[in-house]
Amino acid sequence: DAGVTQSPTHLIKTRGQQVTLRCSPISGHKSVSWYQQVLGQGPQFIFQYYEKEERGRGNFPDRFSARQFPNYSSELNVNALLLGDSALYLCASSLDPLRGTEAFFGQGTRLTVV
Amino acid sequence: ILNVEQSPQSLHVQEGDSTNFTCSFPSSNFYALHWYRWETAKSPEALFVMTLNGDEKKKGRISATLNTKEGYSYLYIKGSQPEDSATYLCAFKRNTGTASKLTFGTGTRLQVTL
């Protein structure tokens, strides 16, 4: 079985541009969460989606948005990119986010904003 | 503000040494504590999900304990091997009834040398 897959693996964008990151969860998982990890810090929660509905949002500006599709894959969009958005973006999938089940992570998308 | 703290920040041991790390988290509204092992350029790998006070879990040479009343968890590695070199992250899940985001510590970076 495939694990959580994210695309692209690396991305370079210019300040002010927009970016879309993609995530496919493990088959059968209906919840996807997005995290941002900057150097020297632990991953920070951005969004959680379950059954195509937003279930939680972290402390990120409105430039960050996401959605989940009927097949449970998800996209994270960031508008008006800033240099500070340079980070590793991780996607995690789980069966049921409201229970103590494991969250499985993808390898991440490394975004560099220049 | 939820603070999850891990110590030490980094650790350098020799092959065969046993070692342990600490994760501190808020003791109120506890739901679950997750441990992850993260090797460079790979996905974070789920090690344990711990939910009950006094829980002890083991996977091979790695084990973990949980004290929810005082808000800490220990991760132990017995007889460290070079392949144990990685960053070990803990993540706290709060009982909110809705979203179930993980709040991560900054990790303990372990390097095991021959």
PDB file of C-alpha atoms in Angstrom:
ATOM      1  CA  ASP A   1       0.000   0.000   0.000  1.00  0.00           C
ATOM      2  CA  ALA A   2       1.168   3.491  -0.813  1.00  0.00           C
ATOM      3  CA  GLY A   3       1.783   5.803   2.073  1.00  0.00           C
ATOM      4  CA  VAL A   4       0.923   9.483   2.140  1.00  0.00           C
ATOM      5  CA  THR A   5       2.159  11.083  -1.068  1.00  0.00           C
ATOM      6  CA  GLN A   6       2.874  14.752  -1.569  1.00  0.00           C
ATOM      7  CA  SER A   7       3.721  16.711  -4.662  1.00  0.00           C
ATOM      8  CA  PRO A   8       5.847  18.406  -5.682  1.00  0.00           C
ATOM      9  CA  THR A   9       8.808  17.463  -3.493  1.00  0.00           C
ATOM     10  CA  HIS A  10      10.579  20.755  -4.042  1.00  0.00           C
ATOM     11  CA  LEU A  11       9.405  24.127  -5.273  1.00  0.00           C
ATOM     12  CA  ILE A  12      10.961  27.539  -5.761  1.00  0.00           C
ATOM     13  CA  LYS A  13       8.677  30.551  -6.015  1.00  0.00           C
ATOM     14  CA  THR A  14       9.091  34.313  -6.096  1.00  0.00           C
ATOM     15  CA  ARG A  15       7.654  36.675  -3.509  1.00  0.00           C
ATOM     16  CA  GLY A  16       4.059  37.602  -4.320  1.00  0.00           C
ATOM     17  CA  GLN A  17       3.350  34.443  -6.294  1.00  0.00           C
ATOM     18  CA  GLN A  18       0.821  31.786  -5.412  1.00  0.00           C
ATOM     19  CA  VAL A  19       1.523  28.095  -4.785  1.00  0.00           C
ATOM     20  CA  THR A  20      -0.562  24.918  -4.603  1.00  0.00           C
ATOM     21  CA  LEU A  21       0.673  21.848  -2.762  1.00  0.00           C
ATOM     22  CA  ARG A  22      -0.984  18.453  -3.099  1.00  0.00           C
ATOM     23  CA  CYS A  23      -1.480  15.505  -0.803  1.00  0.00           C
ATOM     24  CA  SER A  24      -2.942  12.040  -1.291  1.00  0.00           C
ATOM     25  CA  PRO A  25      -3.782  10.238   1.959  1.00  0.00           C
ATOM     26  CA  ILE A  26      -3.426   6.561   2.678  1.00  0.00           C
ATOM     27  CA  SER A  27      -6.247   4.583   1.102  1.00  0.00           C
ATOM     28  CA  GLY A  28      -9.203   4.497   3.484  1.00  0.00           C
ATOM     29  CA  HIS A  29      -8.103   7.530   5.477  1.00  0.00           C
ATOM     30  CA  LYS A  30     -10.623  10.342   5.447  1.00  0.00           C
ATOM     31  CA  SER A  31      -8.726  12.973   7.394  1.00  0.00           C
ATOM     32  CA  VAL A  32      -5.899  15.142   6.118  1.00  0.00           C
ATOM     33  CA  SER A  33      -3.944  17.685   8.122  1.00  0.00           C
ATOM     34  CA  TRP A  34      -1.342  20.195   6.974  1.00  0.00           C
ATOM     35  CA  TYR A  35       1.693  21.307   8.959  1.00  0.00           C
ATOM     36  CA  GLN A  36       4.451  23.834   8.342  1.00  0.00           C
ATOM     37  CA  GLN A  37       7.940  23.131   9.615  1.00  0.00           C
ATOM     38  CA  VAL A  38      10.592  25.816   9.629  1.00  0.00           C
ATOM     39  CA  LEU A  39      14.185  25.109  10.548  1.00  0.00           C
ATOM     40  CA  GLY A  40      14.765  24.602  14.238  1.00  0.00           C
ATOM     41  CA  GLN A  41      11.089  24.260  15.119  1.00  0.00           C
ATOM     42  CA  GLY A  42       8.596  21.453  15.331  1.00  0.00           C
ATOM     43  CA  PRO A  43       5.825  21.200  12.732  1.00  0.00           C
ATOM     44  CA  GLN A  44       3.060  23.795  13.230  1.00  0.00           C
ATOM     45  CA  PHE A  45      -0.575  22.947  12.549  1.00  0.00           C
ATOM     46  CA  ILE A  46      -2.176  24.773   9.615  1.00  0.00           C
ATOM     47  CA  PHE A  47      -5.425  22.954   8.733  1.00  0.00           C
ATOM     48  CA  GLN A  48      -7.344  19.770   9.309  1.00  0.00           C
ATOM     49  CA  TYR A  49      -9.987  18.355   6.982  1.00  0.00           C
ATOM     50  CA  TYR A  50     -12.247  15.420   7.661  1.00  0.00           C
ATOM     51  CA  GLU A  51     -14.861  14.125   5.274  1.00  0.00           C
ATOM     52  CA  LYS A  52     -14.256  17.170   3.057  1.00  0.00           C
ATOM     53  CA  GLU A  53     -15.034  19.678   5.814  1.00  0.00           C
ATOM     54  CA  GLU A  54     -12.610  21.956   7.586  1.00  0.00           C
ATOM     55  CA  ARG A  55     -12.339  20.778  11.182  1.00  0.00           C
ATOM     56  CA  GLY A  56      -9.606  23.022  12.437  1.00  0.00           C
ATOM     57  CA  ARG A  57      -7.364  25.909  11.507  1.00  0.00           C
ATOM     58  CA  GLY A  58      -4.111  26.972  13.078  1.00  0.00           C
ATOM     59  CA  ASN A  59      -2.790  30.460  13.614  1.00  0.00           C
ATOM     60  CA  PHE A  60      -1.985  31.256   9.990  1.00  0.00           C
ATOM     61  CA  PRO A  61      -3.067  34.236   7.886  1.00  0.00           C
ATOM     62  CA  ASP A  62      -5.904  34.131   5.371  1.00  0.00           C
ATOM     63  CA  ARG A  63      -3.334  33.811   2.599  1.00  0.00           C
ATOM     64  CA  PHE A  64      -3.347  30.126   3.525  1.00  0.00           C
ATOM     65  CA  SER A  65      -6.318  28.076   2.367  1.00  0.00           C
ATOM     66  CA  ALA A  66      -7.015  24.423   1.741  1.00  0.00           C
ATOM     67  CA  ARG A  67      -9.637  22.039   0.518  1.00  0.00           C
ATOM     68  CA  GLN A  68     -10.350  18.325   0.454  1.00  0.00           C
ATOM     69  CA  PHE A  69     -11.764  16.522  -2.548  1.00  0.00           C
ATOM     70  CA  PRO A  70     -14.323  13.670  -2.736  1.00  0.00           C
ATOM     71  CA  ASN A  71     -11.459  11.175  -3.042  1.00  0.00           C
ATOM     72  CA  TYR A  72     -10.024  12.647   0.231  1.00  0.00           C
ATOM     73  CA  SER A  73      -6.960  14.115  -1.428  1.00  0.00           C
ATOM     74  CA  SER A  74      -6.195  17.677  -0.433  1.00  0.00           C
ATOM     75  CA  GLU A  75      -4.609  20.870  -1.677  1.00  0.00           C
ATOM     76  CA  LEU A  76      -2.965  23.627   0.312  1.00  0.00           C
ATOM     77  CA  ASN A  77      -2.864  27.036  -1.341  1.00  0.00           C
ATOM     78  CA  VAL A  78      -0.740  29.953  -0.273  1.00  0.00           C
ATOM     79  CA  ASN A  79      -1.260  33.348  -1.913  1.00  0.00           C
ATOM     80  CA  ALA A  80       0.996  36.386  -1.982  1.00  0.00           C
ATOM     81  CA  LEU A  81       4.034  34.411  -0.888  1.00  0.00           C
ATOM     82  CA  LEU A  82       6.442  35.947   1.592  1.00  0.00           C
ATOM     83  CA  LEU A  83      10.035  35.005   2.248  1.00  0.00           C
ATOM     84  CA  GLY A  84       8.901  33.701   5.642  1.00  0.00           C
ATOM     85  CA  ASP A  85       6.688  31.101   3.979  1.00  0.00           C
ATOM     86  CA  SER A  86       9.823  29.175   3.050  1.00  0.00           C
ATOM     87  CA  ALA A  87       9.449  25.918   4.924  1.00  0.00           C
ATOM     88  CA  LEU A  88       8.774  22.205   4.688  1.00  0.00           C
ATOM     89  CA  TYR A  89       5.038  21.576   4.328  1.00  0.00           C
ATOM     90  CA  LEU A  90       3.910  18.233   5.685  1.00  0.00           C
ATOM     91  CA  CYS A  91       0.662  16.439   5.090  1.00  0.00           C
ATOM     92  CA  ALA A  92      -0.658  13.818   7.498  1.00  0.00           C
ATOM     93  CA  SER A  93      -3.524  11.395   7.070  1.00  0.00           C
ATOM     94  CA  SER A  94      -5.471   9.475   9.672  1.00  0.00           C
ATOM     95  CA  LEU A  95      -8.549   7.296   9.915  1.00  0.00           C
ATOM     96  CA  ASP A  96     -10.461   9.339  12.447  1.00  0.00           C
ATOM     97  CA  PRO A  97      -9.019  12.571  13.799  1.00  0.00           C
ATOM     98  CA  LEU A  98     -11.237  12.547  16.879  1.00  0.00           C
ATOM     99  CA  ARG A  99      -9.743   9.347  18.237  1.00  0.00           C
ATOM    100  CA  GLY A 100      -6.254   8.603  19.411  1.00  0.00           C
ATOM    101  CA  THR A 101      -5.237   7.013  16.148  1.00  0.00           C
ATOM    102  CA  GLU A 102      -1.883   7.438  14.475  1.00  0.00           C
ATOM    103  CA  ALA A 103      -1.308  10.185  11.975  1.00  0.00           C
ATOM    104  CA  PHE A 104       0.899   9.151   9.059  1.00  0.00           C
ATOM    105  CA  PHE A 105       3.031  11.773   7.370  1.00  0.00           C
ATOM    106  CA  GLY A 106       4.237  12.275   3.846  1.00  0.00           C
ATOM    107  CA  GLN A 107       7.780  13.303   3.005  1.00  0.00           C
ATOM    108  CA  GLY A 108       6.750  16.898   2.619  1.00  0.00           C
ATOM    109  CA  THR A 109       7.099  19.651   0.035  1.00  0.00           C
ATOM    110  CA  ARG A 110      10.099  21.907   0.460  1.00  0.00           C
ATOM    111  CA  LEU A 111       9.016  25.422  -0.547  1.00  0.00           C
ATOM    112  CA  THR A 112      11.614  28.106  -1.086  1.00  0.00           C
ATOM    113  CA  VAL A 113      10.460  31.672  -1.638  1.00  0.00           C
ATOM    114  CA  VAL A 114      13.030  33.999  -3.169  1.00  0.00           C
TER     115      VAL A 114
ATOM    116  CA  ILE B   1      -0.697  28.727  24.376  1.00  0.00           C
ATOM    117  CA  LEU B   2       0.295  25.080  24.402  1.00  0.00           C
ATOM    118  CA  ASN B   3       3.952  24.429  25.036  1.00  0.00           C
ATOM    119  CA  VAL B   4       5.448  21.068  24.336  1.00  0.00           C
ATOM    120  CA  GLU B   5       9.066  20.934  25.329  1.00  0.00           C
ATOM    121  CA  GLN B   6      11.660  18.307  24.604  1.00  0.00           C
ATOM    122  CA  SER B   7      15.032  17.776  26.145  1.00  0.00           C
ATOM    123  CA  PRO B   8      17.794  17.497  25.423  1.00  0.00           C
ATOM    124  CA  GLN B   9      17.844  19.393  22.139  1.00  0.00           C
ATOM    125  CA  SER B  10      20.546  17.096  20.811  1.00  0.00           C
ATOM    126  CA  LEU B  11      22.434  14.067  21.954  1.00  0.00           C
ATOM    127  CA  HIS B  12      25.532  12.307  20.720  1.00  0.00           C
ATOM    128  CA  VAL B  13      26.085   8.754  21.980  1.00  0.00           C
ATOM    129  CA  GLN B  14      28.209   5.800  21.024  1.00  0.00           C
ATOM    130  CA  GLU B  15      26.950   2.525  19.649  1.00  0.00           C
ATOM    131  CA  GLY B  16      25.680   0.333  22.447  1.00  0.00           C
ATOM    132  CA  ASP B  17      24.821   3.184  24.801  1.00  0.00           C
ATOM    133  CA  SER B  18      21.320   3.416  26.184  1.00  0.00           C
ATOM    134  CA  THR B  19      19.683   6.807  26.175  1.00  0.00           C
ATOM    135  CA  ASN B  20      16.461   8.576  27.025  1.00  0.00           C
ATOM    136  CA  PHE B  21      14.668  11.780  26.121  1.00  0.00           C
ATOM    137  CA  THR B  22      11.967  13.793  27.831  1.00  0.00           C
ATOM    138  CA  CYS B  23       8.790  15.359  26.485  1.00  0.00           C
ATOM    139  CA  SER B  24       6.842  17.798  28.695  1.00  0.00           C
ATOM    140  CA  PHE B  25       3.311  18.836  27.873  1.00  0.00           C
ATOM    141  CA  PRO B  26       0.313  20.526  29.531  1.00  0.00           C
ATOM    142  CA  SER B  27      -1.411  18.150  31.941  1.00  0.00           C
ATOM    143  CA  SER B  28      -4.890  19.622  31.422  1.00  0.00           C
ATOM    144  CA  ASN B  29      -7.288  18.399  28.705  1.00  0.00           C
ATOM    145  CA  PHE B  30      -4.945  15.583  27.767  1.00  0.00           C
ATOM    146  CA  TYR B  31      -6.054  13.305  24.956  1.00  0.00           C
ATOM    147  CA  ALA B  32      -2.997  11.603  23.487  1.00  0.00           C
ATOM    148  CA  LEU B  33       0.775  11.807  23.201  1.00  0.00           C
ATOM    149  CA  HIS B  34       2.473  10.764  19.971  1.00  0.00           C
ATOM    150  CA  TRP B  35       6.133   9.935  19.400  1.00  0.00           C
ATOM    151  CA  TYR B  36       7.699  10.137  15.962  1.00  0.00           C
ATOM    152  CA  ARG B  37      11.098   9.237  14.588  1.00  0.00           C
ATOM    153  CA  TRP B  38      12.238  11.466  11.722  1.00  0.00           C
ATOM    154  CA  GLU B  39      15.240  10.694   9.580  1.00  0.00           C
ATOM    155  CA  THR B  40      16.580  13.334   7.244  1.00  0.00           C
ATOM    156  CA  ALA B  41      14.817  13.419   3.852  1.00  0.00           C
ATOM    157  CA  LYS B  42      12.221  10.889   4.980  1.00  0.00           C
ATOM    158  CA  SER B  43       8.687  11.038   6.392  1.00  0.00           C
ATOM    159  CA  PRO B  44       8.233  11.229  10.153  1.00  0.00           C
ATOM    160  CA  GLU B  45       7.614   7.642  11.270  1.00  0.00           C
ATOM    161  CA  ALA B  46       5.002   7.028  13.949  1.00  0.00           C
ATOM    162  CA  LEU B  47       6.482   5.175  16.930  1.00  0.00           C
ATOM    163  CA  PHE B  48       3.818   5.286  19.624  1.00  0.00           C
ATOM    164  CA  VAL B  49       0.423   6.731  20.444  1.00  0.00           C
ATOM    165  CA  MET B  50      -0.118   6.871  24.183  1.00  0.00           C
ATOM    166  CA  THR B  51      -3.425   7.733  25.795  1.00  0.00           C
ATOM    167  CA  LEU B  52      -3.577   6.396  29.358  1.00  0.00           C
ATOM    168  CA  ASN B  53      -1.700   7.591  32.402  1.00  0.00           C
ATOM    169  CA  GLY B  54       0.936   4.989  33.238  1.00  0.00           C
ATOM    170  CA  ASP B  55       1.026   3.629  29.677  1.00  0.00           C
ATOM    171  CA  GLU B  56       4.220   1.865  28.716  1.00  0.00           C
ATOM    172  CA  LYS B  57       4.817   0.893  25.115  1.00  0.00           C
ATOM    173  CA  LYS B  58       7.650  -0.947  23.444  1.00  0.00           C
ATOM    174  CA  LYS B  59       8.814  -1.493  19.888  1.00  0.00           C
ATOM    175  CA  GLY B  60      12.040  -3.459  19.635  1.00  0.00           C
ATOM    176  CA  ARG B  61      14.745  -1.563  21.529  1.00  0.00           C
ATOM    177  CA  ILE B  62      12.600   1.569  21.878  1.00  0.00           C
ATOM    178  CA  SER B  63      10.118   2.067  24.690  1.00  0.00           C
ATOM    179  CA  ALA B  64       8.098   4.953  26.091  1.00  0.00           C
ATOM    180  CA  THR B  65       6.272   5.816  29.291  1.00  0.00           C
ATOM    181  CA  LEU B  66       3.540   8.333  29.980  1.00  0.00           C
ATOM    182  CA  ASN B  67       2.579  10.388  33.035  1.00  0.00           C
ATOM    183  CA  THR B  68      -0.444  12.530  32.206  1.00  0.00           C
ATOM    184  CA  LYS B  69      -0.900  13.866  35.734  1.00  0.00           C
ATOM    185  CA  GLU B  70       2.477  15.561  35.789  1.00  0.00           C
ATOM    186  CA  GLY B  71       2.649  16.084  32.028  1.00  0.00           C
ATOM    187  CA  TYR B  72       5.681  14.165  30.817  1.00  0.00           C
ATOM    188  CA  SER B  73       6.696  11.217  28.679  1.00  0.00           C
ATOM    189  CA  TYR B  74      10.043   9.466  28.409  1.00  0.00           C
ATOM    190  CA  LEU B  75      11.411   7.724  25.343  1.00  0.00           C
ATOM    191  CA  TYR B  76      14.130   5.132  25.936  1.00  0.00           C
ATOM    192  CA  ILE B  77      16.463   3.542  23.434  1.00  0.00           C
ATOM    193  CA  LYS B  78      18.374   0.504  24.641  1.00  0.00           C
ATOM    194  CA  GLY B  79      21.704  -0.335  23.019  1.00  0.00           C
ATOM    195  CA  SER B  80      21.715   2.514  20.479  1.00  0.00           C
ATOM    196  CA  GLN B  81      22.692   1.681  16.910  1.00  0.00           C
ATOM    197  CA  PRO B  82      23.832   4.046  14.136  1.00  0.00           C
ATOM    198  CA  GLU B  83      20.490   3.489  12.384  1.00  0.00           C
ATOM    199  CA  ASP B  84      18.767   5.052  15.418  1.00  0.00           C
ATOM    200  CA  SER B  85      20.263   8.398  14.397  1.00  0.00           C
ATOM    201  CA  ALA B  86      17.292  10.668  13.764  1.00  0.00           C
ATOM    202  CA  THR B  87      15.231  13.451  15.283  1.00  0.00           C
ATOM    203  CA  TYR B  88      12.670  12.203  17.800  1.00  0.00           C
ATOM    204  CA  LEU B  89       9.545  14.326  17.998  1.00  0.00           C
ATOM    205  CA  CYS B  90       6.752  14.193  20.516  1.00  0.00           C
ATOM    206  CA  ALA B  91       3.326  15.685  19.826  1.00  0.00           C
ATOM    207  CA  PHE B  92       0.481  16.428  22.206  1.00  0.00           C
ATOM    208  CA  LYS B  93      -3.142  16.065  21.260  1.00  0.00           C
ATOM    209  CA  ARG B  94      -5.633  18.019  23.307  1.00  0.00           C
ATOM    210  CA  ASN B  95      -9.190  16.972  24.050  1.00  0.00           C
ATOM    211  CA  THR B  96     -11.172  19.624  22.191  1.00  0.00           C
ATOM    212  CA  GLY B  97     -14.036  17.516  20.881  1.00  0.00           C
ATOM    213  CA  THR B  98     -13.595  18.790  17.369  1.00  0.00           C
ATOM    214  CA  ALA B  99     -10.286  19.274  15.626  1.00  0.00           C
ATOM    215  CA  SER B 100      -7.468  17.131  16.847  1.00  0.00           C
ATOM    216  CA  LYS B 101      -4.320  18.957  15.883  1.00  0.00           C
ATOM    217  CA  LEU B 102      -0.959  17.738  17.041  1.00  0.00           C
ATOM    218  CA  THR B 103       1.201  20.261  18.887  1.00  0.00           C
ATOM    219  CA  PHE B 104       4.822  19.280  18.389  1.00  0.00           C
ATOM    220  CA  GLY B 105       7.931  19.851  20.412  1.00  0.00           C
ATOM    221  CA  THR B 106      11.108  20.945  18.663  1.00  0.00           C
ATOM    222  CA  GLY B 107      12.549  17.453  18.817  1.00  0.00           C
ATOM    223  CA  THR B 108      15.627  15.719  20.175  1.00  0.00           C
ATOM    224  CA  ARG B 109      18.292  15.108  17.577  1.00  0.00           C
ATOM    225  CA  LEU B 110      20.139  11.845  18.269  1.00  0.00           C
ATOM    226  CA  GLN B 111      23.422  10.924  16.653  1.00  0.00           C
ATOM    227  CA  VAL B 112      24.853   7.465  17.269  1.00  0.00           C
ATOM    228  CA  THR B 113      28.439   6.836  16.253  1.00  0.00           C
ATOM    229  CA  LEU B 114      30.507   3.664  16.066  1.00  0.00           C
TER     230      LEU B 114
END
